[in-house]
Structure formats: structure tokens, C-alpha cells
mmCIF file of C-alpha atoms in Angstrom:
data_model
loop_
_atom_site.group_PDB
_atom_site.id
_atom_site.type_symbol
_atom_site.label_atom_id
_atom_site.label_comp_id
_atom_site.label_asym_id
_atom_site.label_seq_id
_atom_site.Cartn_x
_atom_site.Cartn_y
_atom_site.Cartn_z
ATOM 1 C CA UNK A 1 -9.720 -1.629 -14.644
ATOM 2 C CA UNK A 2 -7.686 -4.899 -14.100
ATOM 3 C CA UNK A 3 -7.587 -7.034 -10.995
ATOM 4 C CA UNK A 4 -4.319 -5.408 -10.043
ATOM 5 C CA UNK A 5 -6.501 -2.113 -9.070
ATOM 6 C CA UNK A 6 -9.418 -3.150 -6.791
ATOM 7 C CA UNK A 7 -11.820 -0.357 -6.068
ATOM 8 C CA UNK A 8 -14.367 -2.285 -3.839
ATOM 9 C CA UNK A 9 -14.188 -5.441 -1.847
ATOM 10 C CA UNK A 10 -15.369 -7.799 -4.305
ATOM 11 C CA UNK A 11 -12.268 -6.458 -6.454
ATOM 12 C CA UNK A 12 -10.154 -6.726 -3.446
ATOM 13 C CA UNK A 13 -10.960 -10.149 -2.993
ATOM 14 C CA UNK A 14 -10.302 -10.921 -6.728
ATOM 15 C CA UNK A 15 -6.943 -9.272 -6.339
ATOM 16 C CA UNK A 16 -5.902 -11.267 -3.388
ATOM 17 C CA UNK A 17 -6.966 -14.771 -4.822
ATOM 18 C CA UNK A 18 -4.841 -13.830 -8.057
ATOM 19 C CA UNK A 19 -1.862 -12.486 -6.087
ATOM 20 C CA UNK A 20 -1.768 -14.808 -2.939
ATOM 21 C CA UNK A 21 -3.604 -17.670 -3.874
ATOM 22 C CA UNK A 22 -6.983 -19.157 -2.388
ATOM 23 C CA UNK A 23 -7.777 -18.093 1.109
ATOM 24 C CA UNK A 24 -6.738 -20.196 3.963
ATOM 25 C CA UNK A 25 -9.719 -19.586 6.261
ATOM 26 C CA UNK A 26 -12.700 -18.426 3.696
ATOM 27 C CA UNK A 27 -15.760 -17.021 5.258
ATOM 28 C CA UNK A 28 -13.979 -15.584 8.273
ATOM 29 C CA UNK A 29 -16.218 -13.315 10.522
ATOM 30 C CA UNK A 30 -15.374 -10.818 13.226
ATOM 31 C CA UNK A 31 -17.431 -9.493 15.968
ATOM 32 C CA UNK A 32 -18.462 -5.972 15.089
ATOM 33 C CA UNK A 33 -18.765 -3.310 17.392
ATOM 34 C CA UNK A 34 -20.648 0.236 17.038
ATOM 35 C CA UNK A 35 -17.469 2.075 17.208
ATOM 36 C CA UNK A 36 -15.502 0.287 14.393
ATOM 37 C CA UNK A 37 -16.314 1.384 10.996
ATOM 38 C CA UNK A 38 -17.810 -1.432 9.024
ATOM 39 C CA UNK A 39 -15.268 -1.161 6.087
ATOM 40 C CA UNK A 40 -12.453 -1.654 8.602
ATOM 41 C CA UNK A 41 -14.107 -4.990 10.167
ATOM 42 C CA UNK A 42 -14.528 -6.097 6.637
ATOM 43 C CA UNK A 43 -10.614 -5.664 5.777
ATOM 44 C CA UNK A 44 -9.601 -7.431 9.120
ATOM 45 C CA UNK A 45 -11.918 -10.219 7.990
ATOM 46 C CA UNK A 46 -10.438 -10.545 4.541
ATOM 47 C CA UNK A 47 -6.609 -10.367 6.167
ATOM 48 C CA UNK A 48 -7.701 -13.183 8.395
ATOM 49 C CA UNK A 49 -8.663 -15.359 5.442
ATOM 50 C CA UNK A 50 -5.034 -15.235 4.227
ATOM 51 C CA UNK A 51 -3.699 -15.598 7.867
ATOM 52 C CA UNK A 52 -2.310 -12.270 8.092
ATOM 53 C CA UNK A 53 -0.017 -12.830 4.700
ATOM 54 C CA UNK A 54 -1.346 -9.670 2.867
ATOM 55 C CA UNK A 55 0.597 -7.230 5.293
ATOM 56 C CA UNK A 56 4.472 -7.804 4.720
ATOM 57 C CA UNK A 57 5.659 -4.354 5.870
ATOM 58 C CA UNK A 58 3.290 -2.005 7.493
ATOM 59 C CA UNK A 59 0.555 -3.381 9.614
ATOM 60 C CA UNK A 60 -3.091 -2.869 10.863
ATOM 61 C CA UNK A 61 -3.491 -2.185 14.544
ATOM 62 C CA UNK A 62 -5.982 -5.125 16.002
ATOM 63 C CA UNK A 63 -9.213 -4.030 16.363
ATOM 64 C CA UNK A 64 -9.438 -4.518 20.084
ATOM 65 C CA UNK A 65 -6.323 -2.054 20.517
ATOM 66 C CA UNK A 66 -8.234 0.616 18.766
ATOM 67 C CA UNK A 67 -8.135 3.971 20.768
ATOM 68 C CA UNK A 68 -8.469 7.542 20.179
ATOM 69 C CA UNK A 69 -5.565 9.917 20.176
ATOM 70 C CA UNK A 70 -5.576 13.678 19.551
ATOM 71 C CA UNK A 71 -9.326 13.198 18.066
ATOM 72 C CA UNK A 72 -8.449 10.474 15.711
ATOM 73 C CA UNK A 73 -8.108 6.931 15.893
ATOM 74 C CA UNK A 74 -4.986 5.188 14.745
ATOM 75 C CA UNK A 75 -5.566 1.930 12.630
ATOM 76 C CA UNK A 76 -2.407 1.633 10.399
ATOM 77 C CA UNK A 77 1.225 1.791 11.313
ATOM 78 C CA UNK A 78 4.537 1.878 9.542
ATOM 79 C CA UNK A 79 6.746 -1.003 10.128
ATOM 80 C CA UNK A 80 9.261 0.937 12.230
ATOM 81 C CA UNK A 81 6.587 3.283 13.893
ATOM 82 C CA UNK A 82 7.918 6.084 11.856
ATOM 83 C CA UNK A 83 4.255 6.733 10.130
ATOM 84 C CA UNK A 84 0.818 6.554 11.513
ATOM 85 C CA UNK A 85 -2.444 6.897 9.930
ATOM 86 C CA UNK A 86 -6.053 7.313 11.703
ATOM 87 C CA UNK A 87 -9.419 7.857 10.891
ATOM 88 C CA UNK A 88 -11.673 10.455 11.910
ATOM 89 C CA UNK A 89 -14.668 8.815 13.712
ATOM 90 C CA UNK A 90 -16.870 11.715 13.761
ATOM 91 C CA UNK A 91 -17.103 11.881 9.456
ATOM 92 C CA UNK A 92 -19.278 9.521 8.041
ATOM 93 C CA UNK A 93 -16.655 8.515 5.467
ATOM 94 C CA UNK A 94 -14.093 8.191 8.005
ATOM 95 C CA UNK A 95 -11.565 10.527 6.413
ATOM 96 C CA UNK A 96 -8.004 9.160 6.926
ATOM 97 C CA UNK A 97 -5.170 11.215 8.490
ATOM 98 C CA UNK A 98 -1.567 10.890 8.754
ATOM 99 C CA UNK A 99 1.467 12.009 11.065
ATOM 100 C CA UNK A 100 4.923 11.167 12.036
ATOM 101 C CA UNK A 101 4.953 10.270 15.881
ATOM 102 C CA UNK A 102 6.795 12.796 17.987
ATOM 103 C CA UNK A 103 7.240 14.021 21.367
ATOM 104 C CA UNK A 104 6.452 17.666 20.106
ATOM 105 C CA UNK A 105 2.967 18.887 19.248
ATOM 106 C CA UNK A 106 2.332 17.193 15.903
ATOM 107 C CA UNK A 107 -1.218 17.777 14.192
ATOM 108 C CA UNK A 108 -2.672 15.281 12.047
ATOM 109 C CA UNK A 109 -2.672 16.046 8.253
ATOM 110 C CA UNK A 110 -5.560 14.901 6.019
ATOM 111 C CA UNK A 111 -4.478 12.344 3.535
ATOM 112 C CA UNK A 112 -7.515 13.125 0.925
ATOM 113 C CA UNK A 113 -8.494 9.458 1.227
ATOM 114 C CA UNK A 114 -11.702 7.794 2.832
ATOM 115 C CA UNK A 115 -10.981 4.728 4.955
ATOM 116 C CA UNK A 116 -12.395 2.264 2.259
ATOM 117 C CA UNK A 117 -10.111 3.883 -0.392
ATOM 118 C CA UNK A 118 -7.038 3.827 1.819
ATOM 119 C CA UNK A 119 -7.395 0.167 2.729
ATOM 120 C CA UNK A 120 -7.573 -0.751 -0.891
ATOM 121 C CA UNK A 121 -4.624 1.292 -1.629
ATOM 122 C CA UNK A 122 -2.471 0.120 1.261
ATOM 123 C CA UNK A 123 -3.287 -3.685 0.412
ATOM 124 C CA UNK A 124 -2.131 -3.018 -3.089
ATOM 125 C CA UNK A 125 1.208 -1.304 -1.612
ATOM 126 C CA UNK A 126 1.615 -4.221 0.800
ATOM 127 C CA UNK A 127 1.475 -6.545 -2.235
ATOM 128 C CA UNK A 128 4.323 -4.646 -3.986
ATOM 129 C CA UNK A 129 6.650 -4.594 -0.971
ATOM 130 C CA UNK A 130 5.992 -8.136 -0.218
ATOM 131 C CA UNK A 131 5.870 -9.387 -3.933
ATOM 132 C CA UNK A 132 7.368 -12.790 -4.798
ATOM 133 C CA UNK A 133 9.438 -11.052 -7.707
ATOM 134 C CA UNK A 134 10.510 -7.311 -7.581
ATOM 135 C CA UNK A 135 13.078 -4.906 -9.490
ATOM 136 C CA UNK A 136 14.337 -1.826 -7.909
ATOM 137 C CA UNK A 137 15.865 1.148 -9.660
ATOM 138 C CA UNK A 138 17.137 4.713 -8.644
ATOM 139 C CA UNK A 139 16.895 7.813 -10.720
ATOM 140 C CA UNK A 140 14.979 6.543 -13.488
ATOM 141 C CA UNK A 141 13.556 9.202 -16.151
ATOM 142 C CA UNK A 142 10.320 10.625 -14.760
ATOM 143 C CA UNK A 143 7.868 9.817 -17.157
ATOM 144 C CA UNK A 144 9.391 6.430 -18.506
ATOM 145 C CA UNK A 145 7.149 3.989 -16.376
ATOM 146 C CA UNK A 146 3.921 6.028 -17.698
ATOM 147 C CA UNK A 147 5.098 5.421 -21.268
ATOM 148 C CA UNK A 148 5.103 1.839 -21.048
ATOM 149 C CA UNK A 149 2.287 0.099 -22.869
ATOM 150 C CA UNK A 150 -0.718 -0.483 -20.744
ATOM 151 C CA UNK A 151 0.456 1.418 -17.722
ATOM 152 C CA UNK A 152 -2.084 3.182 -15.625
ATOM 153 C CA UNK A 153 -2.090 5.058 -12.174
ATOM 154 C CA UNK A 154 -4.000 3.554 -9.372
ATOM 155 C CA UNK A 155 -6.968 5.975 -9.079
ATOM 156 C CA UNK A 156 -6.542 7.290 -5.324
ATOM 157 C CA UNK A 157 -4.377 10.138 -4.030
ATOM 158 C CA UNK A 158 -0.628 10.000 -3.702
ATOM 159 C CA UNK A 159 1.014 9.193 -0.602
ATOM 160 C CA UNK A 160 3.562 10.914 1.535
ATOM 161 C CA UNK A 161 5.006 7.438 2.485
ATOM 162 C CA UNK A 162 7.733 6.306 1.827
ATOM 163 C CA UNK A 163 8.585 9.471 -0.048
ATOM 164 C CA UNK A 164 6.325 12.666 -1.152
ATOM 165 C CA UNK A 165 4.205 12.121 -4.182
ATOM 166 C CA UNK A 166 4.394 8.431 -4.009
ATOM 167 C CA UNK A 167 2.366 6.603 -6.611
ATOM 168 C CA UNK A 168 0.967 3.221 -7.403
ATOM 169 C CA UNK A 169 0.976 2.076 -11.117
ATOM 170 C CA UNK A 170 -0.283 -1.146 -12.549
ATOM 171 C CA UNK A 171 -0.731 -3.085 -15.893
ATOM 172 C CA UNK A 172 -2.110 -6.561 -16.653
ATOM 173 C CA UNK A 173 0.505 -8.363 -14.978
ATOM 174 C CA UNK A 174 2.521 -6.098 -12.733
ATOM 175 C CA UNK A 175 2.387 -3.356 -10.039
ATOM 176 C CA UNK A 176 4.962 -0.431 -9.213
ATOM 177 C CA UNK A 177 5.640 1.899 -6.407
ATOM 178 C CA UNK A 178 7.143 5.257 -7.768
ATOM 179 C CA UNK A 179 8.427 8.678 -6.258
ATOM 180 C CA UNK A 180 10.830 11.079 -6.887
ATOM 181 C CA UNK A 181 14.480 10.398 -5.777
ATOM 182 C CA UNK A 182 16.001 12.171 -3.041
ATOM 183 C CA UNK A 183 17.340 14.699 -5.671
ATOM 184 C CA UNK A 184 14.361 14.839 -7.873
ATOM 185 C CA UNK A 185 16.611 16.302 -10.803
ATOM 186 C CA UNK A 186 18.005 12.465 -10.988
ATOM 187 C CA UNK A 187 14.444 11.021 -11.662
ATOM 188 C CA UNK A 188 12.464 8.737 -9.864
ATOM 189 C CA UNK A 189 12.847 5.762 -7.735
ATOM 190 C CA UNK A 190 10.814 2.723 -9.000
ATOM 191 C CA UNK A 191 9.870 -0.618 -7.572
ATOM 192 C CA UNK A 192 8.352 -2.974 -9.953
ATOM 193 C CA UNK A 193 6.289 -6.130 -8.675
ATOM 194 C CA UNK A 194 4.843 -9.223 -9.881
ATOM 195 C CA UNK A 195 3.882 -12.683 -9.156
ATOM 196 C CA UNK A 196 6.739 -13.889 -11.227
ATOM 197 C CA UNK A 197 9.994 -12.846 -12.867
ATOM 198 C CA UNK A 198 8.606 -13.189 -16.144
ATOM 199 C CA UNK A 199 6.311 -10.572 -15.933
ATOM 200 C CA UNK A 200 9.001 -7.980 -15.309
ATOM 201 C CA UNK A 201 11.316 -9.084 -18.250
ATOM 202 C CA UNK A 202 10.248 -6.248 -20.303
ATOM 203 C CA UNK A 203 11.870 -3.678 -17.826
ATOM 204 C CA UNK A 204 15.338 -5.100 -18.968
ATOM 205 C CA UNK A 205 14.572 -3.656 -22.538
ATOM 206 C CA UNK A 206 15.399 -0.060 -21.311
ATOM 207 C CA UNK A 207 19.091 0.817 -21.504
ATOM 208 C CA UNK A 208 20.757 2.584 -18.852
ATOM 209 C CA UNK A 209 18.466 1.787 -15.903
ATOM 210 C CA UNK A 210 20.427 -0.580 -13.023
ATOM 211 C CA UNK A 211 18.123 -3.092 -11.824
ATOM 212 C CA UNK A 212 18.414 -4.856 -8.485
ATOM 213 C CA UNK A 213 16.191 -7.796 -8.509
ATOM 214 C CA UNK A 214 14.631 -9.810 -5.748
ATOM 215 C CA UNK A 215 12.803 -13.307 -5.739
ATOM 216 C CA UNK A 216 10.924 -15.041 -2.971
ATOM 217 C CA UNK A 217 8.236 -13.166 -0.708
ATOM 218 C CA UNK A 218 10.219 -9.974 0.801
ATOM 219 C CA UNK A 219 9.792 -9.747 4.689
ATOM 220 C CA UNK A 220 11.013 -6.684 6.028
ATOM 221 C CA UNK A 221 11.792 -6.088 9.702
ATOM 222 C CA UNK A 222 12.909 -3.295 11.815
ATOM 223 C CA UNK A 223 16.755 -4.469 11.708
ATOM 224 C CA UNK A 224 16.849 -5.159 8.067
ATOM 225 C CA UNK A 225 17.688 -2.192 5.573
ATOM 226 C CA UNK A 226 14.846 -1.366 3.059
ATOM 227 C CA UNK A 227 15.969 -1.950 -0.478
ATOM 228 C CA UNK A 228 14.473 1.527 -1.681
#
């Protein structure tokens, strides 16, 4: 397992240091409460070390603002408020649930991840969405990315956001978000991400893929169209 696929707190710290550089405020500590899961407090402590730079699209609800909603506690929100994730306070593993906010009754749906897994997964996804160097393409052959040398799939369940069957892949020097295109028959939509463009040059060797390349840390807001 490379540093691009953290599976525990120490692995997460190594990943963040390689991807974002040294923390601005190391050894940050936050006040704990009996109601807040330790793994969530630890994640907020880590995020504070980098001054919030590790979330560029979706965001974590501040710890003081956590509140129960239909039996679950929302803790993570999509940038435009179109998706929300919550943990089960009555489960020792704090299973994560999701739903789209709605005025109509809309039950929470289980994601298959524990809170600790979700936080690793979400942090890596945020690194992709805000990477210094990205390439984006639509309608790519379904197995192309899996066939690349060194390519591995992140060892956590698939997501329903930003589209059903969203997966994170990685190699030694790049990360990727992939999911079926709007018309699955056309292939997959892929966002490749890396610290520098030289780590994505290999993707240009595949003929027939029309890449859109972006440089500089991406900051997506509610009034800016998303590239995927």
C-alpha cells in the first residue's frame, strides 16, 4: 500500500504531508466531548493542522454544530448542499449513512463504511478534487484505468457521489476518481490528480482520449461549474 492510500491515522498524516507539505500548526488538539466519536475529533485536529486546506469541495460540519437529524448525526456535506453524510451515534463503529436533502420523507441509506473509513476515503477524494494538477476525460473505456501499470483500487466501498459506483484508484504518483458516464455504454468519466503535471504525462499515451488539463489548486464554489 502506498502513501496515496492511507488506512489509519498515521498513514493519513504521511499522505497529507506528501500531498500538501508540512502542517502549519502541528500538534493541534481540540476539546473532546463524550458525544463526539474520537475518530472524528482526530480528523478535525488533523484538518486544523493544515488550516482547512485538506477540504476543497465538500466540507466537514464544525464539531460544535453537530446535531441529530432523524436518528443520525450529519457530519459531512457536499459543497452545494445536495448530499449529506451522517453517522449512527448508537453503533460502536459509527456506521455512515447518506441521503439527498429533501422536503419529502427521505430515509438515511447505509454507505457500507465505518466513520473511520469514510474520513480516510473522503480526505483522499478531496485531494483529487483540489489537486495542483488534474486531467479530466469522459467516455473512457471501462477497464483502461485498471489496466495501467501499478494501478490499484482504494480498498473501501464505492460511493454514490458524485455518481453511482464512484471509485478511487491510485498508483505511486497519482490518484483517480472514476465512475460510469451518464450513458454507461460510452464508458467511464475519469479525473486524474497529482502533485505535478509530470506525474500525469503517461495518460497522454492513450490515443482517443480527449483530456482537459488543469493546473493550480482547484477551488470549487457553488457558482462555478464543476469540470466533471
